[in-house]
Amino acid sequence: DTETANQPLANNFDKDAVAERLEVHEMIFDGVVDLVKTEVEKKRIADEQEAARKKAEDEAAKKKAEEEEAARKEKARIEAEKAEADRLAAEEAKKSAEVAYNPDGNVTIRDAWLPTDPIYTNSEGNRSRENYILGIEQFNVTSNDRYTPYKLGKGDTYCNIYVSDVTQAMGAPIPHWVNQDLEPQFMPIGLNSDERIEWMEARDELNAYGVINWLQVKGPANGWQRVDGMTAQDRANKGYPTVATSPGHVMIVRPAKVEDTYVSIWGPTIAQAGKTNSNYCWVRDKVNQEDFKWAEYWTHN
């Protein structure tokens, strides 16, 4: 009715009940908020833990990868060092199987009584055709002033010097100097003038006849054996130091060219110093018919 409708609205409610209900609602709300906060915190903690776990896994994986990479690099380094060591060892083995190289060597010493210092040397057990050719040709007999005939104006030629130089480079020296027992003597490199004179005065110098006598008397005890001309050529072809002699002359028997077969009337191929110098010819080219009959051949291992 009109009277009732005009009464204040508050009269229609129980204030205490409303307050109680509001309090309950607030409690419920606060509980929900706390619950939400708890869930949010739990999620935050879980997320942090997951992130920490993932970070730890990533760091562990990274560390493992770094360790594996370091191990791979170390293995590669060790393998590379071994490969380099093997390469160097192979090169050394190859060198020792060929010739020793001395970049500071000197084979152009003009004074024939002084020793040379070969650039290339070879030794027993490492013989080959190529090594022998290298040992011979380093001395450049046709252009090296050491072997120039008559350079002193005294009828001087140097067949004995050339043979001594080559055989010494090949590790089978036929001496230029000997003692009173014909034992080989080798002048040290680097002596001064007075020391050289003193050294030479205490020893005997071998000319071509002296070399031939030394081969006959002392050659076998020093590894030289006498052979025939064909064997001499065969030995030289295989790289073994070999020499030819005739009265008053000595020569190096050298490897023959492939197309040059041995012919007995010409003898082996030679390199020689003498009245004329030659890097490649035959014994008969440099020895007259009569002396050729007396030719001897000696070879060394």
mmCIF file with all atom_site columns, N, CA and C in Angstrom, residues 181-236:
data_model
loop_
_atom_site.group_PDB
_atom_site.id
_atom_site.type_symbol
_atom_site.label_atom_id
_atom_site.label_alt_id
_atom_site.label_comp_id
_atom_site.label_asym_id
_atom_site.label_entity_id
_atom_site.label_seq_id
_atom_site.pdbx_PDB_ins_code
_atom_site.Cartn_x
_atom_site.Cartn_y
_atom_site.Cartn_z
_atom_site.occupancy
_atom_site.B_iso_or_equiv
_atom_site.pdbx_formal_charge
_atom_site.auth_seq_id
_atom_site.auth_comp_id
_atom_site.auth_asym_id
_atom_site.auth_atom_id
_atom_site.pdbx_PDB_model_num
ATOM 1   N N  . ASP A 1 181 ? 152.646 -45.959 -43.122 1.00 0.00 ? 181 ASP A N  1
ATOM 2   C CA . ASP A 1 181 ? 152.114 -47.317 -43.272 1.00 0.00 ? 181 ASP A CA 1
ATOM 3   C C  . ASP A 1 181 ? 151.017 -47.385 -44.326 1.00 0.00 ? 181 ASP A C  1
ATOM 4   N N  . LEU A 1 182 ? 150.901 -46.332 -45.118 1.00 0.00 ? 182 LEU A N  1
ATOM 5   C CA . LEU A 1 182 ? 149.880 -46.228 -46.163 1.00 0.00 ? 182 LEU A CA 1
ATOM 6   C C  . LEU A 1 182 ? 148.453 -46.184 -45.611 1.00 0.00 ? 182 LEU A C  1
ATOM 7   N N  . GLU A 1 183 ? 148.326 -45.846 -44.337 1.00 0.00 ? 183 GLU A N  1
ATOM 8   C CA . GLU A 1 183 ? 146.986 -45.694 -43.777 1.00 0.00 ? 183 GLU A CA 1
ATOM 9   C C  . GLU A 1 183 ? 146.431 -44.327 -44.183 1.00 0.00 ? 183 GLU A C  1
ATOM 10  N N  . PRO A 1 184 ? 145.158 -44.271 -44.595 1.00 0.00 ? 184 PRO A N  1
ATOM 11  C CA . PRO A 1 184 ? 144.569 -43.004 -45.049 1.00 0.00 ? 184 PRO A CA 1
ATOM 12  C C  . PRO A 1 184 ? 144.638 -41.919 -43.982 1.00 0.00 ? 184 PRO A C  1
ATOM 13  N N  . GLN A 1 185 ? 144.956 -40.724 -44.425 1.00 0.00 ? 185 GLN A N  1
ATOM 14  C CA . GLN A 1 185 ? 145.005 -39.556 -43.551 1.00 0.00 ? 185 GLN A CA 1
ATOM 15  C C  . GLN A 1 185 ? 144.152 -38.452 -44.185 1.00 0.00 ? 185 GLN A C  1
ATOM 16  N N  . PHE A 1 186 ? 143.360 -37.775 -43.372 1.00 0.00 ? 186 PHE A N  1
ATOM 17  C CA . PHE A 1 186 ? 142.451 -36.763 -43.903 1.00 0.00 ? 186 PHE A CA 1
ATOM 18  C C  . PHE A 1 186 ? 142.697 -35.432 -43.202 1.00 0.00 ? 186 PHE A C  1
ATOM 19  N N  . MET A 1 187 ? 143.096 -34.452 -43.992 1.00 0.00 ? 187 MET A N  1
ATOM 20  C CA . MET A 1 187 ? 143.400 -33.143 -43.426 1.00 0.00 ? 187 MET A CA 1
ATOM 21  C C  . MET A 1 187 ? 142.135 -32.509 -42.843 1.00 0.00 ? 187 MET A C  1
ATOM 22  N N  . PRO A 1 188 ? 142.187 -32.061 -41.604 1.00 0.00 ? 188 PRO A N  1
ATOM 23  C CA . PRO A 1 188 ? 141.026 -31.377 -41.026 1.00 0.00 ? 188 PRO A CA 1
ATOM 24  C C  . PRO A 1 188 ? 140.731 -30.077 -41.773 1.00 0.00 ? 188 PRO A C  1
ATOM 25  N N  . ILE A 1 189 ? 139.470 -29.766 -41.915 1.00 0.00 ? 189 ILE A N  1
ATOM 26  C CA . ILE A 1 189 ? 139.077 -28.500 -42.529 1.00 0.00 ? 189 ILE A CA 1
ATOM 27  C C  . ILE A 1 189 ? 139.286 -27.372 -41.520 1.00 0.00 ? 189 ILE A C  1
ATOM 28  N N  . GLY A 1 190 ? 139.799 -26.251 -42.002 1.00 0.00 ? 190 GLY A N  1
ATOM 29  C CA . GLY A 1 190 ? 139.904 -25.084 -41.130 1.00 0.00 ? 190 GLY A CA 1
ATOM 30  C C  . GLY A 1 190 ? 141.275 -24.824 -40.550 1.00 0.00 ? 190 GLY A C  1
ATOM 31  N N  . LEU A 1 191 ? 142.288 -25.607 -40.928 1.00 0.00 ? 191 LEU A N  1
ATOM 32  C CA . LEU A 1 191 ? 143.637 -25.347 -40.421 1.00 0.00 ? 191 LEU A CA 1
ATOM 33  C C  . LEU A 1 191 ? 144.178 -24.045 -41.013 1.00 0.00 ? 191 LEU A C  1
ATOM 34  N N  . ASN A 1 192 ? 145.000 -23.352 -40.240 1.00 0.00 ? 192 ASN A N  1
ATOM 35  C CA . ASN A 1 192 ? 145.651 -22.166 -40.803 1.00 0.00 ? 192 ASN A CA 1
ATOM 36  C C  . ASN A 1 192 ? 146.873 -22.605 -41.615 1.00 0.00 ? 192 ASN A C  1
ATOM 37  N N  . SER A 1 193 ? 147.545 -21.658 -42.242 1.00 0.00 ? 193 SER A N  1
ATOM 38  C CA . SER A 1 193 ? 148.646 -21.987 -43.159 1.00 0.00 ? 193 SER A CA 1
ATOM 39  C C  . SER A 1 193 ? 149.752 -22.782 -42.479 1.00 0.00 ? 193 SER A C  1
ATOM 40  N N  . ASP A 1 194 ? 150.168 -22.346 -41.314 1.00 0.00 ? 194 ASP A N  1
ATOM 41  C CA . ASP A 1 194 ? 151.243 -23.042 -40.606 1.00 0.00 ? 194 ASP A CA 1
ATOM 42  C C  . ASP A 1 194 ? 150.815 -24.450 -40.209 1.00 0.00 ? 194 ASP A C  1
ATOM 43  N N  . GLU A 1 195 ? 149.589 -24.577 -39.763 1.00 0.00 ? 195 GLU A N  1
ATOM 44  C CA . GLU A 1 195 ? 149.085 -25.895 -39.359 1.00 0.00 ? 195 GLU A CA 1
ATOM 45  C C  . GLU A 1 195 ? 148.993 -26.828 -40.558 1.00 0.00 ? 195 GLU A C  1
ATOM 46  N N  . ARG A 1 196 ? 148.601 -26.306 -41.709 1.00 0.00 ? 196 ARG A N  1
ATOM 47  C CA . ARG A 1 196 ? 148.544 -27.137 -42.916 1.00 0.00 ? 196 ARG A CA 1
ATOM 48  C C  . ARG A 1 196 ? 149.935 -27.643 -43.292 1.00 0.00 ? 196 ARG A C  1
ATOM 49  N N  . ILE A 1 197 ? 150.893 -26.740 -43.291 1.00 0.00 ? 197 ILE A N  1
ATOM 50  C CA . ILE A 1 197 ? 152.263 -27.131 -43.649 1.00 0.00 ? 197 ILE A CA 1
ATOM 51  C C  . ILE A 1 197 ? 152.772 -28.205 -42.698 1.00 0.00 ? 197 ILE A C  1
ATOM 52  N N  . GLU A 1 198 ? 152.565 -27.999 -41.423 1.00 0.00 ? 198 GLU A N  1
ATOM 53  C CA . GLU A 1 198 ? 153.005 -28.980 -40.430 1.00 0.00 ? 198 GLU A CA 1
ATOM 54  C C  . GLU A 1 198 ? 152.306 -30.318 -40.645 1.00 0.00 ? 198 GLU A C  1
ATOM 55  N N  . TRP A 1 199 ? 151.009 -30.255 -40.942 1.00 0.00 ? 199 TRP A N  1
ATOM 56  C CA . TRP A 1 199 ? 150.239 -31.485 -41.157 1.00 0.00 ? 199 TRP A CA 1
ATOM 57  C C  . TRP A 1 199 ? 150.764 -32.227 -42.386 1.00 0.00 ? 199 TRP A C  1
ATOM 58  N N  . MET A 1 200 ? 150.978 -31.513 -43.500 1.00 0.00 ? 200 MET A N  1
ATOM 59  C CA . MET A 1 200 ? 151.416 -32.152 -44.742 1.00 0.00 ? 200 MET A CA 1
ATOM 60  C C  . MET A 1 200 ? 152.834 -32.705 -44.632 1.00 0.00 ? 200 MET A C  1
ATOM 61  N N  . GLU A 1 201 ? 153.693 -32.011 -43.918 1.00 0.00 ? 201 GLU A N  1
ATOM 62  C CA . GLU A 1 201 ? 155.080 -32.473 -43.790 1.00 0.00 ? 201 GLU A CA 1
ATOM 63  C C  . GLU A 1 201 ? 155.176 -33.796 -43.049 1.00 0.00 ? 201 GLU A C  1
ATOM 64  N N  . ALA A 1 202 ? 154.174 -34.110 -42.264 1.00 0.00 ? 202 ALA A N  1
ATOM 65  C CA . ALA A 1 202 ? 154.190 -35.358 -41.496 1.00 0.00 ? 202 ALA A CA 1
ATOM 66  C C  . ALA A 1 202 ? 153.530 -36.509 -42.255 1.00 0.00 ? 202 ALA A C  1
ATOM 67  N N  . ARG A 1 203 ? 153.135 -36.262 -43.514 1.00 0.00 ? 203 ARG A N  1
ATOM 68  C CA . ARG A 1 203 ? 152.419 -37.283 -44.274 1.00 0.00 ? 203 ARG A CA 1
ATOM 69  C C  . ARG A 1 203 ? 152.909 -37.329 -45.712 1.00 0.00 ? 203 ARG A C  1
ATOM 70  N N  . ASP A 1 204 ? 152.499 -38.372 -46.428 1.00 0.00 ? 204 ASP A N  1
ATOM 71  C CA . ASP A 1 204 ? 152.888 -38.524 -47.828 1.00 0.00 ? 204 ASP A CA 1
ATOM 72  C C  . ASP A 1 204 ? 151.681 -38.282 -48.723 1.00 0.00 ? 204 ASP A C  1
ATOM 73  N N  . GLU A 1 205 ? 151.905 -37.540 -49.812 1.00 0.00 ? 205 GLU A N  1
ATOM 74  C CA . GLU A 1 205 ? 150.844 -37.266 -50.775 1.00 0.00 ? 205 GLU A CA 1
ATOM 75  C C  . GLU A 1 205 ? 150.894 -38.316 -51.879 1.00 0.00 ? 205 GLU A C  1
ATOM 76  N N  . LEU A 1 206 ? 149.724 -38.819 -52.269 1.00 0.00 ? 206 LEU A N  1
ATOM 77  C CA . LEU A 1 206 ? 149.658 -39.836 -53.316 1.00 0.00 ? 206 LEU A CA 1
ATOM 78  C C  . LEU A 1 206 ? 149.343 -39.192 -54.661 1.00 0.00 ? 206 LEU A C  1
ATOM 79  N N  . ASN A 1 207 ? 150.225 -39.433 -55.659 1.00 0.00 ? 207 ASN A N  1
ATOM 80  C CA . ASN A 1 207 ? 149.871 -39.088 -57.032 1.00 0.00 ? 207 ASN A CA 1
ATOM 81  C C  . ASN A 1 207 ? 149.135 -40.280 -57.641 1.00 0.00 ? 207 ASN A C  1
ATOM 82  N N  . ALA A 1 208 ? 148.908 -40.259 -58.950 1.00 0.00 ? 208 ALA A N  1
ATOM 83  C CA . ALA A 1 208 ? 148.146 -41.344 -59.576 1.00 0.00 ? 208 ALA A CA 1
ATOM 84  C C  . ALA A 1 208 ? 148.818 -42.697 -59.359 1.00 0.00 ? 208 ALA A C  1
ATOM 85  N N  . TYR A 1 209 ? 150.131 -42.758 -59.523 1.00 0.00 ? 209 TYR A N  1
ATOM 86  C CA . TYR A 1 209 ? 150.832 -44.029 -59.289 1.00 0.00 ? 209 TYR A CA 1
ATOM 87  C C  . TYR A 1 209 ? 150.692 -44.457 -57.830 1.00 0.00 ? 209 TYR A C  1
ATOM 88  N N  . GLY A 1 210 ? 150.738 -43.485 -56.931 1.00 0.00 ? 210 GLY A N  1
ATOM 89  C CA . GLY A 1 210 ? 150.573 -43.801 -55.514 1.00 0.00 ? 210 GLY A CA 1
ATOM 90  C C  . GLY A 1 210 ? 149.187 -44.341 -55.207 1.00 0.00 ? 210 GLY A C  1
ATOM 91  N N  . VAL A 1 211 ? 148.168 -43.786 -55.871 1.00 0.00 ? 211 VAL A N  1
ATOM 92  C CA . VAL A 1 211 ? 146.793 -44.277 -55.678 1.00 0.00 ? 211 VAL A CA 1
ATOM 93  C C  . VAL A 1 211 ? 146.679 -45.721 -56.161 1.00 0.00 ? 211 VAL A C  1
ATOM 94  N N  . ILE A 1 212 ? 147.256 -46.002 -57.340 1.00 0.00 ? 212 ILE A N  1
ATOM 95  C CA . ILE A 1 212 ? 147.195 -47.371 -57.873 1.00 0.00 ? 212 ILE A CA 1
ATOM 96  C C  . ILE A 1 212 ? 147.886 -48.340 -56.923 1.00 0.00 ? 212 ILE A C  1
ATOM 97  N N  . ASN A 1 213 ? 149.037 -47.945 -56.422 1.00 0.00 ? 213 ASN A N  1
ATOM 98  C CA . ASN A 1 213 ? 149.754 -48.799 -55.466 1.00 0.00 ? 213 ASN A CA 1
ATOM 99  C C  . ASN A 1 213 ? 148.934 -48.989 -54.194 1.00 0.00 ? 213 ASN A C  1
ATOM 100 N N  . TRP A 1 214 ? 148.318 -47.917 -53.724 1.00 0.00 ? 214 TRP A N  1
ATOM 101 C CA . TRP A 1 214 ? 147.504 -48.023 -52.500 1.00 0.00 ? 214 TRP A CA 1
ATOM 102 C C  . TRP A 1 214 ? 146.344 -48.993 -52.706 1.00 0.00 ? 214 TRP A C  1
ATOM 103 N N  . LEU A 1 215 ? 145.684 -48.917 -53.857 1.00 0.00 ? 215 LEU A N  1
ATOM 104 C CA . LEU A 1 215 ? 144.578 -49.842 -54.134 1.00 0.00 ? 215 LEU A CA 1
ATOM 105 C C  . LEU A 1 215 ? 145.060 -51.290 -54.116 1.00 0.00 ? 215 LEU A C  1
ATOM 106 N N  . GLN A 1 216 ? 146.220 -51.529 -54.703 1.00 0.00 ? 216 GLN A N  1
ATOM 107 C CA . GLN A 1 216 ? 146.728 -52.895 -54.772 1.00 0.00 ? 216 GLN A CA 1
ATOM 108 C C  . GLN A 1 216 ? 147.185 -53.410 -53.410 1.00 0.00 ? 216 GLN A C  1
ATOM 109 N N  . VAL A 1 217 ? 147.750 -52.518 -52.602 1.00 0.00 ? 217 VAL A N  1
ATOM 110 C CA . VAL A 1 217 ? 148.311 -52.940 -51.311 1.00 0.00 ? 217 VAL A CA 1
ATOM 111 C C  . VAL A 1 217 ? 147.292 -52.832 -50.186 1.00 0.00 ? 217 VAL A C  1
ATOM 112 N N  . LYS A 1 218 ? 146.578 -51.711 -50.139 1.00 0.00 ? 218 LYS A N  1
ATOM 113 C CA . LYS A 1 218 ? 145.682 -51.438 -49.014 1.00 0.00 ? 218 LYS A CA 1
ATOM 114 C C  . LYS A 1 218 ? 144.196 -51.455 -49.385 1.00 0.00 ? 218 LYS A C  1
ATOM 115 N N  . GLY A 1 219 ? 143.923 -51.492 -50.685 1.00 0.00 ? 219 GLY A N  1
ATOM 116 C CA . GLY A 1 219 ? 142.522 -51.436 -51.108 1.00 0.00 ? 219 GLY A CA 1
ATOM 117 C C  . GLY A 1 219 ? 141.633 -52.494 -50.480 1.00 0.00 ? 219 GLY A C  1
ATOM 118 N N  . PRO A 1 220 ? 142.001 -53.783 -50.571 1.00 0.00 ? 220 PRO A N  1
ATOM 119 C CA . PRO A 1 220 ? 141.135 -54.828 -50.004 1.00 0.00 ? 220 PRO A CA 1
ATOM 120 C C  . PRO A 1 220 ? 140.852 -54.640 -48.515 1.00 0.00 ? 220 PRO A C  1
ATOM 121 N N  . ALA A 1 221 ? 141.847 -54.196 -47.766 1.00 0.00 ? 221 ALA A N  1
ATOM 122 C CA . ALA A 1 221 ? 141.641 -53.988 -46.324 1.00 0.00 ? 221 ALA A CA 1
ATOM 123 C C  . ALA A 1 221 ? 140.734 -52.797 -46.053 1.00 0.00 ? 221 ALA A C  1
ATOM 124 N N  . ASN A 1 222 ? 140.561 -51.947 -47.067 1.00 0.00 ? 222 ASN A N  1
ATOM 125 C CA . ASN A 1 222 ? 139.704 -50.775 -46.916 1.00 0.00 ? 222 ASN A CA 1
ATOM 126 C C  . ASN A 1 222 ? 138.415 -50.893 -47.730 1.00 0.00 ? 222 ASN A C  1
ATOM 127 N N  . GLY A 1 223 ? 138.043 -52.120 -48.053 1.00 0.00 ? 223 GLY A N  1
ATOM 128 C CA . GLY A 1 223 ? 136.745 -52.351 -48.688 1.00 0.00 ? 223 GLY A CA 1
ATOM 129 C C  . GLY A 1 223 ? 136.735 -52.355 -50.196 1.00 0.00 ? 223 GLY A C  1
ATOM 130 N N  . TRP A 1 224 ? 137.889 -52.180 -50.840 1.00 0.00 ? 224 TRP A N  1
ATOM 131 C CA . TRP A 1 224 ? 137.946 -52.171 -52.301 1.00 0.00 ? 224 TRP A CA 1
ATOM 132 C C  . TRP A 1 224 ? 138.292 -53.556 -52.825 1.00 0.00 ? 224 TRP A C  1
ATOM 133 N N  . GLN A 1 225 ? 137.559 -53.994 -53.824 1.00 0.00 ? 225 GLN A N  1
ATOM 134 C CA . GLN A 1 225 ? 137.836 -55.296 -54.433 1.00 0.00 ? 225 GLN A CA 1
ATOM 135 C C  . GLN A 1 225 ? 138.011 -55.133 -55.944 1.00 0.00 ? 225 GLN A C  1
ATOM 136 N N  . ARG A 1 226 ? 138.940 -55.887 -56.483 1.00 0.00 ? 226 ARG A N  1
ATOM 137 C CA . ARG A 1 226 ? 139.217 -55.780 -57.910 1.00 0.00 ? 226 ARG A CA 1
ATOM 138 C C  . ARG A 1 226 ? 138.218 -56.619 -58.697 1.00 0.00 ? 226 ARG A C  1
ATOM 139 N N  . VAL A 1 227 ? 137.728 -56.055 -59.815 1.00 0.00 ? 227 VAL A N  1
ATOM 140 C CA . VAL A 1 227 ? 136.741 -56.738 -60.661 1.00 0.00 ? 227 VAL A CA 1
ATOM 141 C C  . VAL A 1 227 ? 137.118 -56.516 -62.123 1.00 0.00 ? 227 VAL A C  1
ATOM 142 N N  . ASP A 1 228 ? 136.401 -57.186 -63.020 1.00 0.00 ? 228 ASP A N  1
ATOM 143 C CA . ASP A 1 228 ? 136.635 -56.952 -64.447 1.00 0.00 ? 228 ASP A CA 1
ATOM 144 C C  . ASP A 1 228 ? 135.814 -55.746 -64.914 1.00 0.00 ? 228 ASP A C  1
ATOM 145 N N  . GLY A 1 229 ? 136.043 -55.355 -66.164 1.00 0.00 ? 229 GLY A N  1
ATOM 146 C CA . GLY A 1 229 ? 135.402 -54.150 -66.676 1.00 0.00 ? 229 GLY A CA 1
ATOM 147 C C  . GLY A 1 229 ? 133.886 -54.219 -66.694 1.00 0.00 ? 229 GLY A C  1
ATOM 148 N N  . MET A 1 230 ? 133.332 -55.350 -67.106 1.00 0.00 ? 230 MET A N  1
ATOM 149 C CA . MET A 1 230 ? 131.875 -55.477 -67.168 1.00 0.00 ? 230 MET A CA 1
ATOM 150 C C  . MET A 1 230 ? 131.258 -55.384 -65.775 1.00 0.00 ? 230 MET A C  1
ATOM 151 N N  . THR A 1 231 ? 131.892 -56.054 -64.817 1.00 0.00 ? 231 THR A N  1
ATOM 152 C CA . THR A 1 231 ? 131.392 -55.989 -63.436 1.00 0.00 ? 231 THR A CA 1
ATOM 153 C C  . THR A 1 231 ? 131.510 -54.573 -62.892 1.00 0.00 ? 231 THR A C  1
ATOM 154 N N  . ALA A 1 232 ? 132.602 -53.903 -63.249 1.00 0.00 ? 232 ALA A N  1
ATOM 155 C CA . ALA A 1 232 ? 132.778 -52.516 -62.810 1.00 0.00 ? 232 ALA A CA 1
ATOM 156 C C  . ALA A 1 232 ? 131.629 -51.646 -63.303 1.00 0.00 ? 232 ALA A C  1
ATOM 157 N N  . GLN A 1 233 ? 131.260 -51.826 -64.572 1.00 0.00 ? 233 GLN A N  1
ATOM 158 C CA . GLN A 1 233 ? 130.144 -51.033 -65.109 1.00 0.00 ? 233 GLN A CA 1
ATOM 159 C C  . GLN A 1 233 ? 128.827 -51.379 -64.414 1.00 0.00 ? 233 GLN A C  1
ATOM 160 N N  . ASP A 1 234 ? 128.603 -52.659 -64.196 1.00 0.00 ? 234 ASP A N  1
ATOM 161 C CA . ASP A 1 234 ? 127.371 -53.085 -63.525 1.00 0.00 ? 234 ASP A CA 1
ATOM 162 C C  . ASP A 1 234 ? 127.301 -52.521 -62.108 1.00 0.00 ? 234 ASP A C  1
ATOM 163 N N  . ARG A 1 235 ? 128.408 -52.548 -61.404 1.00 0.00 ? 235 ARG A N  1
ATOM 164 C CA . ARG A 1 235 ? 128.438 -52.026 -60.034 1.00 0.00 ? 235 ARG A CA 1
ATOM 165 C C  . ARG A 1 235 ? 128.184 -50.519 -60.022 1.00 0.00 ? 235 ARG A C  1
ATOM 166 N N  . ALA A 1 236 ? 128.823 -49.808 -60.932 1.00 0.00 ? 236 ALA A N  1
ATOM 167 C CA . ALA A 1 236 ? 128.598 -48.361 -61.001 1.00 0.00 ? 236 ALA A CA 1
ATOM 168 C C  . ALA A 1 236 ? 127.144 -48.049 -61.335 1.00 0.00 ? 236 ALA A C  1
#
